[in-house]
Amino acid sequence: LIVVEGPGAPEGFAEGVARRLGADLVKPVYKIFPDGESYVRLPGRLEGTVVVVQSMYPQQDKRLVEALLLAEASYGAGASRVILVAPYMAYARQDKRFLEGEPISIKAVLKALGAAGYDALVTIDIHKPESLAYFPGRALDATAVPQLAEAVRGSIGEGEDIVVIAPDRGAVRRAERMASILRAQHDYLEKHRDRYTGEVTYRPKSIDVQGKTVVIVDDMVSTGGTMARAASMLLSLGARRVIAACTHGLFLGDALEKLRKAGIEEIYSANTVPVPEGVKPVDASPAAVEALRELL
Ligand code: R5P
């Protein structure tokens, strides 16, 4: 078993996978031609099963093409089977034709990865796990929630009353999973519109957060708008403090500042993408390895 560290692998991720699987770690030569095209070269023969670790953010398009090249190179170097570990799967949010004439982008991407030769795929907390049906082989969606929960546990004091909240109903299963690990209650924020003023507020569906430490968990922080809004609402409802945890922390533009201004004390992000300073990194490679073991 060989683990190939793609140029898009988050720092330490491929090492973590190789170490846990007892596999050899291979680092390809990587460069960009003067015209901007990517070049990869695997050092030596790779026989048996090859696991390529390649996340797809930032530079989604480049990372995707490198993933295609690494599959072809692996078979060329002697691999009998090639599996992709993509901790962050690009294009996952365009999972339907919102407007006529649009592509189902994730369908195109997953079909291309299958056509390149990947016969199985592991990703982490993909936007909609149902999208993985577009991949022609076996595809598993691992979750970094257990790792995030263990990390967050380190910030919780003895006897502190905590609740785990999802910013919307769609994320409630993540909140439920984290809450079960932290032995806490969970809930999600529900949208309310004042019929007279039109003002929109968000409140937990059934839990009172007064005096409690709230952990908000989501799959992704992109502009930070969702997480910041959720934190402000919960603090205004009397939460004692707010901790944020996400799998894919993109933190675009002034997202981190927005989160701080909203009163979030601590921010945790899994290392599916580069984790910026000021955010506590959480190693999600154990989640990928657990899924990989099902495929090996
Ligand atoms: C939405 O479906 C996702 O779970 C996230 O809540 C969303 O992508 C976060 O985006 P932003 O940080 O831009 O509000």
XYZ file of C-alpha atoms and ligand atoms in Angstrom:
310
model
C 0.000 0.000 0.000
C 1.403 3.358 -1.041
C 0.159 6.833 -0.127
C 0.921 9.575 -2.635
C 0.964 13.117 -1.288
C -0.629 15.257 -3.976
C 0.361 18.930 -4.275
C -3.028 19.826 -2.798
C -2.720 17.588 0.252
C -3.126 19.648 3.427
C 0.072 19.807 5.488
C 0.602 16.588 7.433
C -2.562 14.934 6.102
C -0.931 12.378 3.789
C 1.681 11.571 6.484
C -1.162 10.945 8.934
C -2.895 8.612 6.484
C 0.319 6.712 5.659
C 1.333 6.363 9.303
C -2.055 5.061 10.398
C -2.201 2.581 7.517
C 1.437 1.514 7.871
C 1.948 2.492 4.221
C 4.895 4.072 2.417
C 4.567 7.775 1.699
C 5.570 8.993 -1.750
C 6.007 12.662 -2.642
C 5.750 13.359 -6.385
C 7.816 15.936 -8.171
C 5.531 18.835 -8.933
C 6.017 21.907 -11.073
C 4.157 24.308 -13.309
C 5.172 24.726 -16.929
C 5.778 28.293 -18.150
C 2.361 28.256 -19.837
C 0.653 27.454 -16.524
C 0.035 23.741 -17.010
C 0.703 21.355 -14.128
C 3.376 18.669 -14.209
C 3.696 15.732 -11.811
C 6.140 12.840 -11.723
C 6.072 9.861 -9.401
C 9.463 8.630 -8.279
C 9.933 4.949 -9.225
C 7.563 1.988 -9.517
C 4.372 1.902 -7.459
C 2.919 -1.571 -7.261
C -0.314 -2.590 -5.545
C -2.893 -0.165 -4.214
C -2.112 3.521 -4.373
C -3.958 6.078 -2.271
C -3.675 9.609 -3.659
C -4.291 12.376 -1.113
C -5.323 15.556 -2.854
C -7.562 18.241 -1.433
C -9.223 20.619 -3.862
C -8.963 24.040 -2.280
C -7.512 26.584 -2.883
C -7.062 26.594 -6.688
C -9.852 24.108 -7.248
C -9.368 23.755 -11.011
C -5.617 23.167 -10.771
C -6.057 20.676 -7.916
C -8.658 18.780 -9.886
C -6.420 18.469 -12.937
C -3.510 17.326 -10.731
C -5.774 14.654 -9.237
C -6.528 13.429 -12.785
C -2.824 13.414 -13.666
C -1.890 11.523 -10.479
C -4.346 8.712 -11.252
C -2.912 8.281 -14.745
C 0.660 8.481 -13.461
C -0.066 5.884 -10.748
C -1.314 3.294 -13.242
C 1.603 4.151 -15.507
C 3.960 3.464 -12.587
C 2.471 0.021 -11.992
C -0.439 0.528 -9.565
C -3.198 -2.067 -9.745
C -5.775 0.076 -7.985
C -5.919 3.802 -7.262
C -8.065 5.403 -4.574
C -8.514 9.142 -4.131
C -8.724 10.801 -0.727
C -10.074 14.300 -1.347
C -10.560 15.862 2.095
C -12.240 18.859 0.438
C -14.201 18.107 -2.724
C -14.449 21.053 -5.082
C -17.644 21.979 -6.898
C -19.772 20.092 -4.366
C -22.140 22.989 -3.795
C -23.345 23.093 -7.406
C -25.166 19.816 -6.918
C -28.192 20.619 -9.071
C -29.303 22.793 -11.948
C -30.467 25.805 -9.993
C -31.092 27.590 -13.299
C -31.775 26.153 -16.716
C -28.569 25.713 -18.677
C -26.333 25.242 -15.638
C -24.235 22.104 -15.133
C -24.485 19.771 -12.168
C -20.847 20.594 -11.509
C -20.198 17.911 -8.921
C -21.524 15.307 -11.379
C -19.042 16.432 -14.046
C -16.180 16.425 -11.525
C -16.934 12.992 -10.052
C -17.399 11.450 -13.501
C -14.060 12.904 -14.623
C -12.311 11.451 -11.556
C -13.844 8.049 -12.290
C -12.831 8.272 -15.952
C -9.257 9.118 -14.912
C -9.078 5.729 -13.227
C -9.922 6.256 -9.557
C -11.865 3.191 -8.581
C -12.834 4.441 -5.135
C -13.047 7.763 -3.387
C -13.077 9.107 0.154
C -14.072 12.645 0.952
C -14.927 14.415 4.198
C -18.207 16.129 5.059
C -19.170 16.769 1.451
C -21.958 19.317 1.016
C -24.524 16.637 0.074
C -23.425 13.019 0.498
C -26.069 11.980 -2.075
C -23.892 13.643 -4.758
C -21.392 10.812 -4.403
C -23.787 8.601 -6.390
C -22.398 10.374 -9.489
C -19.018 8.712 -8.910
C -18.825 5.472 -10.905
C -17.038 3.467 -8.150
C -17.429 3.257 -4.388
C -17.394 6.642 -2.727
C -17.537 7.276 0.998
C -18.213 10.469 2.895
C -16.247 10.426 6.164
C -16.953 12.963 8.865
C -14.540 15.053 10.904
C -17.169 15.691 13.584
C -15.683 13.177 16.089
C -12.245 14.826 15.769
C -13.789 18.294 16.074
C -15.745 17.187 19.149
C -12.623 15.830 20.864
C -10.763 19.067 20.131
C -13.620 21.233 21.405
C -13.747 19.117 24.566
C -10.337 20.600 25.432
C -11.919 24.070 25.635
C -14.753 23.038 27.940
C -14.317 23.472 31.661
C -15.350 20.994 34.338
C -19.116 21.075 34.844
C -19.656 23.651 32.058
C -23.173 23.450 30.671
C -22.892 23.061 26.890
C -25.260 22.758 23.960
C -24.379 22.039 20.356
C -26.271 24.042 17.770
C -26.483 23.683 13.993
C -26.977 26.992 12.141
C -29.762 25.412 10.069
C -31.857 22.307 9.960
C -29.705 20.769 7.224
C -26.739 20.567 9.609
C -28.619 19.126 12.564
C -27.224 15.604 12.171
C -23.725 16.972 12.633
C -24.832 18.762 15.787
C -26.465 15.580 17.035
C -23.274 13.577 16.461
C -21.093 16.138 18.207
C -23.543 16.415 21.098
C -23.559 12.665 21.618
C -19.744 12.682 21.885
C -19.767 15.651 24.273
C -22.786 14.277 26.183
C -24.659 17.494 25.536
C -28.013 18.510 24.115
C -28.323 19.670 20.529
C -30.634 21.783 18.447
C -30.744 23.858 15.261
C -31.618 27.456 14.523
C -34.994 28.098 13.045
C -35.847 31.167 11.007
C -38.593 33.470 12.317
C -40.054 36.431 10.450
C -41.948 39.084 12.376
C -45.280 39.415 10.584
C -45.513 43.117 11.374
C -41.957 44.405 10.978
C -40.656 41.767 8.551
C -37.555 41.388 10.755
C -35.894 37.977 10.471
C -34.418 36.329 13.562
C -33.032 32.868 14.226
C -33.761 30.953 17.421
C -33.006 27.451 18.595
C -35.976 25.235 17.793
C -36.473 24.003 21.337
C -33.470 24.566 23.624
C -32.972 27.538 25.941
C -29.336 28.658 25.610
C -29.466 31.123 28.551
C -26.235 30.838 30.563
C -24.910 27.986 28.433
C -21.762 27.512 26.406
C -22.810 27.017 22.804
C -20.801 25.088 20.258
C -21.945 25.927 16.728
C -21.013 23.242 14.239
C -21.249 23.469 10.452
C -19.691 21.729 7.472
C -18.224 24.906 6.080
C -17.334 28.477 6.909
C -17.004 30.388 3.675
C -17.687 34.133 4.059
C -18.473 33.560 7.743
C -21.921 35.119 7.388
C -23.858 32.050 8.557
C -21.639 31.364 11.578
C -21.445 35.051 12.618
C -25.201 35.495 12.394
C -25.799 32.336 14.433
C -23.309 33.442 17.119
C -24.811 36.943 17.437
C -28.308 35.518 17.760
C -27.290 32.984 20.402
C -25.376 35.554 22.453
C -28.355 37.901 22.272
C -30.477 35.045 23.637
C -28.202 34.842 26.690
C -25.604 32.228 25.733
C -22.589 32.505 28.058
C -20.046 32.028 25.274
C -19.831 30.663 21.757
C -17.303 28.296 20.214
C -17.363 27.604 16.461
C -16.337 24.347 14.802
C -16.331 23.472 11.112
C -14.856 20.884 8.793
C -13.911 23.162 5.905
C -12.749 26.572 7.104
C -12.282 28.635 3.954
C -12.552 31.952 5.852
C -12.837 34.088 2.732
C -12.121 37.832 2.866
C -12.816 39.271 6.309
C -14.595 36.130 7.565
C -12.363 35.717 10.618
C -12.870 39.309 11.664
C -16.631 38.878 11.223
C -16.585 35.848 13.499
C -14.579 37.664 16.171
C -16.864 40.699 15.987
C -19.871 38.404 16.404
C -18.366 37.371 19.752
C -17.057 33.896 18.903
C -14.342 33.025 21.424
C -12.691 30.093 19.766
C -12.749 28.726 16.230
C -11.847 25.162 15.279
C -11.431 23.921 11.723
C -10.430 20.521 10.405
C -7.323 20.429 8.214
C -9.150 19.509 5.000
C -7.926 22.864 3.664
C -5.082 25.086 4.948
C -6.005 26.365 8.417
C -5.197 30.076 8.930
C -3.569 31.585 12.004
C -6.063 32.288 14.761
C -8.004 29.106 14.038
C -7.331 25.896 15.956
C -6.474 23.121 13.473
C -7.999 19.680 13.945
C -6.476 16.649 12.224
C -9.160 14.944 10.146
C -6.866 12.249 8.728
C -8.183 9.625 11.219
C -11.645 10.109 9.691
C -10.289 9.489 6.186
C -8.367 6.429 7.365
C -11.448 4.893 8.971
C -13.284 5.201 5.640
C -10.258 3.936 3.682
C -10.145 0.769 5.793
C -13.607 -0.084 4.452
C -12.263 0.141 0.910
C -9.002 -1.759 1.314
C -24.578 25.860 3.820
O -25.278 25.002 3.313
C -23.338 25.478 4.512
O -23.595 24.455 5.437
C -22.695 26.640 5.242
O -23.575 27.075 6.262
C -22.403 27.783 4.322
O -21.749 27.332 3.160
C -21.536 28.807 5.019
O -21.290 29.865 4.144
P -20.935 31.294 4.672
O -19.784 31.159 5.629
O -20.589 32.067 3.443
O -22.162 31.850 5.348
